[in-house]
Short mmCIF file of C-alpha atoms in Angstrom, two decimals:
data_model
loop_
_atom_site.label_atom_id
_atom_site.label_comp_id
_atom_site.label_asym_id
_atom_site.label_seq_id
_atom_site.Cartn_x
_atom_site.Cartn_y
_atom_site.Cartn_z
CA MET A 1 236.23 -10.27 31.78
CA SER A 2 234.75 -7.27 33.36
CA LEU A 3 231.39 -5.48 31.92
CA PRO A 4 232.04 -2.11 30.62
CA LEU A 5 231.74 0.71 33.11
CA ASP A 6 229.27 3.25 32.43
CA ARG A 7 227.90 6.27 34.62
CA ARG A 8 224.81 3.80 35.63
CA ARG A 9 226.59 0.99 36.56
CA PHE A 10 229.22 2.91 38.30
CA THR A 11 226.37 4.63 40.31
CA LYS A 12 225.19 1.14 41.29
CA LEU A 13 228.61 -0.31 42.41
CA ALA A 14 229.37 3.06 44.24
CA ALA A 15 225.83 2.82 46.20
CA ALA A 16 226.30 -1.04 47.10
CA GLY A 17 229.97 -0.26 48.64
CA GLY A 18 231.48 -2.53 45.58
CA PHE A 19 233.58 0.30 43.92
CA LEU A 20 235.90 2.95 45.55
CA ALA A 21 235.43 1.38 48.76
CA GLY A 22 238.66 -0.43 48.82
CA THR A 23 240.53 2.47 47.51
CA ALA A 24 244.23 1.77 48.40
CA LEU A 25 247.32 3.82 48.67
CA PRO A 26 250.95 3.21 49.24
CA ASP A 27 252.40 3.64 52.92
CA TRP A 28 253.68 7.19 51.52
CA ALA A 29 250.24 8.46 52.17
CA TRP A 30 250.07 7.82 55.62
CA SER A 31 253.55 7.54 57.12
CA ALA A 32 253.94 10.13 59.84
CA GLU A 33 257.60 10.11 59.00
CA THR A 34 257.26 10.56 55.58
CA LYS A 35 254.53 13.88 56.13
CA GLN A 36 257.50 15.36 58.77
CA ALA A 37 260.29 14.75 56.10
CA THR A 38 258.58 16.20 53.34
CA ASP A 39 256.82 19.35 51.83
CA LEU A 40 253.25 18.58 51.97
CA ARG A 41 252.65 22.00 50.78
CA LEU A 42 253.16 20.98 47.32
CA MET A 43 250.03 18.62 47.66
CA GLU A 44 247.80 21.28 48.55
CA LEU A 45 249.08 23.99 46.09
CA GLY A 46 248.72 21.49 43.12
CA ILE A 47 245.28 20.76 44.26
CA ASN A 48 243.91 24.37 44.43
CA ALA A 49 245.71 25.16 41.10
CA LEU A 50 243.74 21.84 39.66
CA ALA A 51 240.57 23.12 40.98
CA ARG A 52 241.01 26.84 40.16
CA SER A 53 242.33 25.94 36.70
CA PRO A 54 239.14 26.12 34.83
CA GLU A 55 238.48 29.63 35.78
CA ARG A 56 241.65 30.46 34.03
CA SER A 57 243.22 28.39 31.49
CA TYR A 58 242.16 24.94 31.83
CA PHE A 59 244.71 23.16 29.99
CA ALA A 60 248.08 25.13 31.09
CA ASP A 61 246.91 25.83 34.39
CA GLY A 62 245.86 22.28 34.93
CA HIS A 63 249.15 21.18 34.02
CA ARG A 64 250.75 23.46 36.73
CA GLY A 65 248.57 22.12 39.25
CA ALA A 66 249.40 18.65 38.08
CA SER A 67 252.86 19.12 38.10
CA MET A 68 253.31 20.09 42.04
CA ILE A 69 251.37 16.94 42.81
CA SER A 70 253.61 14.98 40.48
CA ALA A 71 256.91 16.57 41.73
CA TYR A 72 255.78 15.50 45.36
CA LEU A 73 254.75 12.04 44.59
CA LEU A 74 257.96 11.37 42.65
CA CYS A 75 260.23 12.29 45.52
CA THR A 76 258.17 10.47 48.33
CA GLU A 77 257.55 7.27 46.55
CA ASN A 78 261.05 6.83 45.12
CA ASP A 79 262.54 7.79 48.26
CA LEU A 80 264.66 10.67 46.64
CA PRO A 81 267.39 12.63 48.53
CA PRO A 82 265.80 15.31 50.35
CA ALA A 83 267.72 17.82 48.42
CA VAL A 84 265.62 17.18 45.26
CA LEU A 85 262.42 18.06 46.95
CA VAL A 86 263.99 21.29 48.48
CA ARG A 87 265.07 22.41 44.80
CA MET A 88 261.43 21.47 43.29
CA THR A 89 259.90 23.49 46.06
CA GLU A 90 262.37 26.63 45.24
CA LEU A 91 261.32 26.25 41.74
CA PHE A 92 257.67 26.32 42.42
CA ASP A 93 257.95 29.26 44.86
CA LEU A 94 259.88 30.94 42.27
CA ASN A 95 256.82 30.69 39.37
CA TRP A 96 253.66 29.62 40.46
CA ALA A 97 253.02 28.76 44.41
CA LYS A 98 252.64 32.43 45.34
CA THR A 99 250.05 33.59 42.28
CA LYS A 100 246.43 33.32 42.51
CA LEU A 101 246.27 30.00 40.76
CA CYS A 102 247.65 28.33 43.83
CA ALA A 103 245.76 30.53 46.80
CA SER A 104 244.11 28.84 49.59
CA PHE A 105 240.51 27.95 49.20
CA PRO A 106 238.14 28.67 52.29
CA GLU A 107 237.88 26.07 55.04
CA GLY A 108 235.11 23.39 54.91
CA ASP A 109 234.10 19.63 55.82
CA PRO A 110 235.22 17.25 53.28
CA ASP A 111 232.75 15.98 50.60
CA PRO A 112 232.33 12.54 51.70
CA LYS A 113 231.54 12.06 48.04
CA ALA A 114 234.72 13.64 46.42
CA ILE A 115 236.21 10.56 44.74
CA GLU A 116 233.00 9.53 43.27
CA LYS A 117 232.10 12.92 41.74
CA VAL A 118 235.50 13.12 40.34
CA SER A 119 235.30 9.65 38.83
CA LEU A 120 231.50 10.36 37.47
CA ALA A 121 233.28 13.48 35.75
CA LEU A 122 235.87 11.04 34.08
CA LEU A 123 233.23 8.52 33.08
CA ASP A 124 231.11 11.44 31.47
CA GLY A 125 234.28 11.66 28.91
CA GLY A 126 233.03 7.86 27.62
CA PRO A 127 235.52 6.46 25.23
CA VAL A 128 236.34 9.45 23.61
CA LEU A 129 240.38 10.28 23.21
CA ARG A 130 240.29 13.74 25.07
CA GLU A 131 243.00 16.23 24.66
CA VAL A 132 246.10 13.46 24.95
CA GLY A 133 244.06 11.65 27.95
CA HIS A 134 244.48 14.62 30.22
CA ASN A 135 241.42 14.10 31.77
CA VAL A 136 242.40 10.58 32.82
CA ILE A 137 245.71 12.13 33.97
CA PHE A 138 244.32 14.92 35.91
CA ALA A 139 241.32 12.81 37.50
CA SER A 140 244.44 9.85 38.87
CA LEU A 141 246.19 12.60 40.39
CA ALA A 142 242.96 14.64 41.85
CA ILE A 143 241.63 11.03 43.20
CA LYS A 144 245.21 9.95 44.86
CA THR A 145 245.34 13.50 46.49
CA PHE A 146 241.59 13.61 48.08
CA SER A 147 242.37 9.86 49.29
CA ALA A 148 245.74 10.51 50.87
CA MET A 149 244.83 14.09 52.09
CA PRO A 150 240.68 13.78 52.58
CA GLN A 151 240.83 17.48 54.59
CA LEU A 152 241.51 18.95 50.99
CA ALA A 153 238.41 17.53 49.66
CA THR A 154 236.12 20.51 50.12
CA GLN A 155 233.05 21.11 48.11
CA GLN A 156 234.95 23.86 46.25
CA ARG A 157 238.02 22.07 45.18
CA VAL A 158 235.89 18.96 44.07
CA ALA A 159 233.88 21.03 41.92
CA GLY A 160 236.46 22.74 40.34
CA VAL A 161 238.35 19.37 39.54
CA CYS A 162 235.32 17.97 38.39
CA GLN A 163 234.85 21.22 36.06
CA LEU A 164 238.40 20.71 34.71
CA ILE A 165 238.02 17.07 33.62
CA ARG A 166 234.68 17.73 31.88
CA SER A 167 236.81 20.65 30.03
CA PHE A 168 238.60 18.67 27.89
CA LYS A 169 237.78 18.43 24.19
CA PRO A 170 237.84 15.24 21.93
CA TRP A 171 241.09 15.23 20.11
CA ARG A 172 242.29 12.75 16.97
CA ASP A 173 239.57 10.71 18.05
CA VAL A 174 240.40 7.78 15.96
CA GLU A 175 239.00 4.35 15.98
CA PRO A 176 241.62 2.30 17.64
CA ASP A 177 243.69 -0.24 15.93
CA ALA A 178 242.20 -3.57 16.56
CA ASP A 179 245.75 -5.48 17.49
CA ILE A 180 246.54 -2.78 20.08
CA GLN A 181 245.22 -4.64 23.25
CA PRO A 182 247.39 -3.84 26.33
CA PRO A 183 247.15 -6.07 29.57
CA SER A 184 244.80 -5.56 32.17
CA PHE A 185 245.66 -2.60 34.10
CA ALA A 186 245.51 -4.28 37.15
CA ASP A 187 248.28 -6.61 36.39
CA GLN A 188 251.08 -3.92 37.11
CA ALA A 189 253.84 -5.61 35.74
CA ALA A 190 252.38 -6.61 32.42
CA ALA A 191 250.62 -2.98 31.80
CA SER A 192 253.71 -1.14 32.71
CA LYS A 193 255.90 -3.05 30.46
CA PHE A 194 253.80 -2.59 27.80
CA ILE A 195 253.28 1.31 28.43
CA LEU A 196 257.23 1.67 28.46
CA GLN A 197 257.53 -0.16 25.59
CA GLU A 198 255.26 1.74 23.78
CA ALA A 199 256.84 4.95 24.96
CA SER A 200 260.36 3.85 23.91
CA ALA A 201 259.05 3.39 20.39
CA ALA A 202 257.69 6.75 20.03
CA VAL A 203 260.89 8.28 21.32
CA ASP A 204 262.39 6.57 18.39
CA ARG A 205 259.80 7.68 16.26
CA PHE A 206 259.24 11.12 16.81
CA GLN A 207 263.19 12.24 16.88
CA GLY A 208 263.81 15.64 15.81
CA PHE A 209 260.14 16.44 16.30
CA GLY A 210 259.73 16.84 20.27
CA GLN A 211 259.01 13.93 22.60
CA GLY A 212 255.49 14.98 23.83
CA PHE A 213 253.79 12.00 22.37
CA ALA A 214 256.36 9.45 24.33
CA GLY A 215 256.12 11.75 27.36
CA HIS A 216 252.15 11.45 27.55
CA MET A 217 251.95 7.59 26.67
CA LEU A 218 253.80 7.59 30.05
CA THR A 219 251.79 9.70 32.11
CA PHE A 220 248.40 8.49 30.38
CA GLY A 221 249.36 4.77 30.72
CA GLN A 222 250.65 5.43 34.33
CA ALA A 223 247.70 7.24 35.36
CA LEU A 224 245.45 4.22 34.47
CA VAL A 225 247.67 1.59 36.16
CA GLU A 226 247.70 3.67 39.30
CA LEU A 227 244.04 3.89 39.33
CA ALA A 228 243.89 0.31 39.32
CA GLU A 229 246.50 -0.02 41.87
CA MET A 230 244.21 2.38 44.07
CA GLY A 231 241.22 -0.15 43.84
CA ASN A 232 239.60 1.77 40.83
CA GLU A 233 240.16 -0.81 38.42
CA GLU A 234 236.80 -0.50 36.70
CA LEU A 235 237.36 2.89 36.22
CA ALA A 236 240.70 2.71 34.80
CA GLU A 237 239.38 -0.25 32.31
CA GLY A 238 236.59 2.40 31.43
CA CYS A 239 239.47 4.82 29.82
CA ARG A 240 240.84 1.67 27.93
CA THR A 241 239.51 2.64 24.52
CA ALA A 242 240.68 6.07 24.78
CA PHE A 243 244.04 4.95 25.56
CA CYS A 244 243.93 2.64 22.55
CA LYS A 245 243.19 5.47 20.67
CA TYR A 246 246.09 7.00 21.76
CA VAL A 247 248.53 4.59 20.92
CA THR A 248 246.89 4.23 17.64
CA VAL A 249 247.80 7.99 16.84
CA THR A 250 251.08 7.73 18.62
CA ARG A 251 252.09 4.65 16.45
CA LYS A 252 251.41 6.60 13.46
CA GLY A 253 254.62 8.82 13.93
CA PRO A 254 255.10 12.81 13.19
CA ASP A 255 252.35 13.89 10.57
CA ALA A 256 253.93 15.02 7.29
CA ASP A 257 253.94 18.68 8.02
CA ALA A 258 254.72 18.39 11.76
CA ARG A 259 257.12 20.96 13.21
CA ARG A 260 260.63 20.12 13.71
CA ILE A 261 262.00 20.52 17.18
CA ALA A 262 265.53 19.95 18.20
CA ASP A 263 266.50 16.93 20.34
CA HIS A 264 268.00 17.32 23.95
CA ARG A 265 271.77 16.90 23.88
CA PRO A 266 272.95 13.47 25.35
CA SER A 267 273.29 13.87 29.14
CA LYS A 268 273.73 11.33 31.94
CA LEU A 269 271.85 13.67 34.28
CA ARG A 270 268.51 12.03 35.24
CA PRO A 271 265.55 13.53 37.40
CA ASN A 272 266.19 11.52 40.64
CA GLU A 273 269.56 13.31 41.06
CA VAL A 274 269.69 16.44 42.75
CA GLU A 275 272.46 18.03 40.34
CA TYR A 276 269.94 17.81 37.35
CA TRP A 277 267.48 20.23 39.14
CA GLN A 278 270.14 22.40 40.43
CA LYS A 279 271.26 22.65 36.72
CA ARG A 280 267.56 23.64 35.48
CA GLY A 281 267.34 27.05 35.39
CA ASP A 282 264.88 28.90 37.58
CA LYS A 283 262.63 29.70 34.81
CA SER A 284 262.62 26.39 32.89
CA LEU A 285 259.55 25.08 34.01
CA GLY A 286 257.15 25.46 31.02
CA ILE A 287 253.78 24.19 31.94
CA GLY A 288 255.12 21.28 34.14
CA HIS A 289 256.07 18.52 31.79
CA VAL A 290 259.47 18.25 33.45
CA PHE A 291 257.83 16.93 36.79
CA LYS A 292 255.14 15.17 35.04
CA TYR A 293 257.10 12.96 32.90
CA PRO A 294 259.49 11.63 35.20
CA TYR A 295 256.96 10.89 37.83
CA GLY A 296 255.28 8.36 35.12
CA TYR A 297 258.55 6.99 34.06
CA TYR A 298 260.12 6.24 37.82
CA TYR A 299 256.45 4.92 38.82
CA LEU A 300 256.57 2.28 35.63
CA LEU A 301 259.92 1.40 35.82
CA ALA A 302 259.26 0.19 39.42
CA LYS A 303 256.22 -1.41 38.19
CA ALA A 304 257.51 -3.39 35.55
CA ASN A 305 260.49 -4.76 37.49
CA ASP A 306 262.59 -5.51 34.16
CA PRO A 307 266.02 -4.59 34.20
CA GLN A 308 266.81 -4.99 30.79
CA LEU A 309 263.81 -2.52 29.81
CA ALA A 310 265.22 -0.32 32.21
CA GLU A 311 268.62 -0.64 31.01
CA SER A 312 267.38 0.30 27.13
CA TRP A 313 265.41 3.04 28.43
CA ASP A 314 268.32 4.56 30.10
CA ALA A 315 270.13 4.86 27.06
CA LYS A 316 267.76 7.07 25.41
CA ALA A 317 265.92 8.72 28.27
CA PHE A 318 267.68 12.16 27.92
CA TYR A 319 265.55 13.00 24.80
CA LEU A 320 262.73 12.93 27.15
CA PHE A 321 264.45 14.69 30.32
#
């Protein structure tokens, strides 16, 4: 079993080249054909928004940045029809892309320690559950962006992202139930199956109360599996306690005074189809969960590679989407 990862041990590993040096990304990140066929602009707009969000509304604007990155990755990693990304880009252009939130940063040399700095900012949160795990979710997306597009890892952007990650406050930081033992996040199939099963149970548990708990089970869990996939297994495992706390909170179900929210109507349309996005209103993006939840969902389904689980999830996916 790996030793607990703290800031001191992380620094030693990074200095020795034993951590982050092997950061790996799937083929989409380096494929010239993919880059020519899709709109990489969303990645830059998204990281700009993540980095600038601490100056504004760190929580809401951080979501907006994360959603643009998630939308691009959803389309490229799942080989969705090009028209899906075209429609998504149109939605972003109509809402956030042309605002100050997404404005360009000054040109500058990439920070060679960008990923190390983002990782240290995440580790500073310790085992505390912070605002539904968004410090982990946003850190994972930033690390993936800076790894795939190092030219965007300028000092200003890196500093902004680190400030964002450190902005998240403790939230329902309960003692985790002892029986909650997710598989190693490096075991992509087993960990993804665990996360999908927990999210599925949350969908059932929270019917009539909104599906934020289920959606964030997907995005929080997916961020940890993806960190491990990129070669940052120890960083992912350093967030295990916080994730177990989130599972503990989610298993309790709605609070007695929870606000009731109408469920989505049954629909066979899914976010991997053009028609789904064509039917979505131009001003119906909220703060971006409509992009973040599908990214986590399809990523985990692919890693789990469990047809029976996928079938059972598809029967209830309309609650989430």
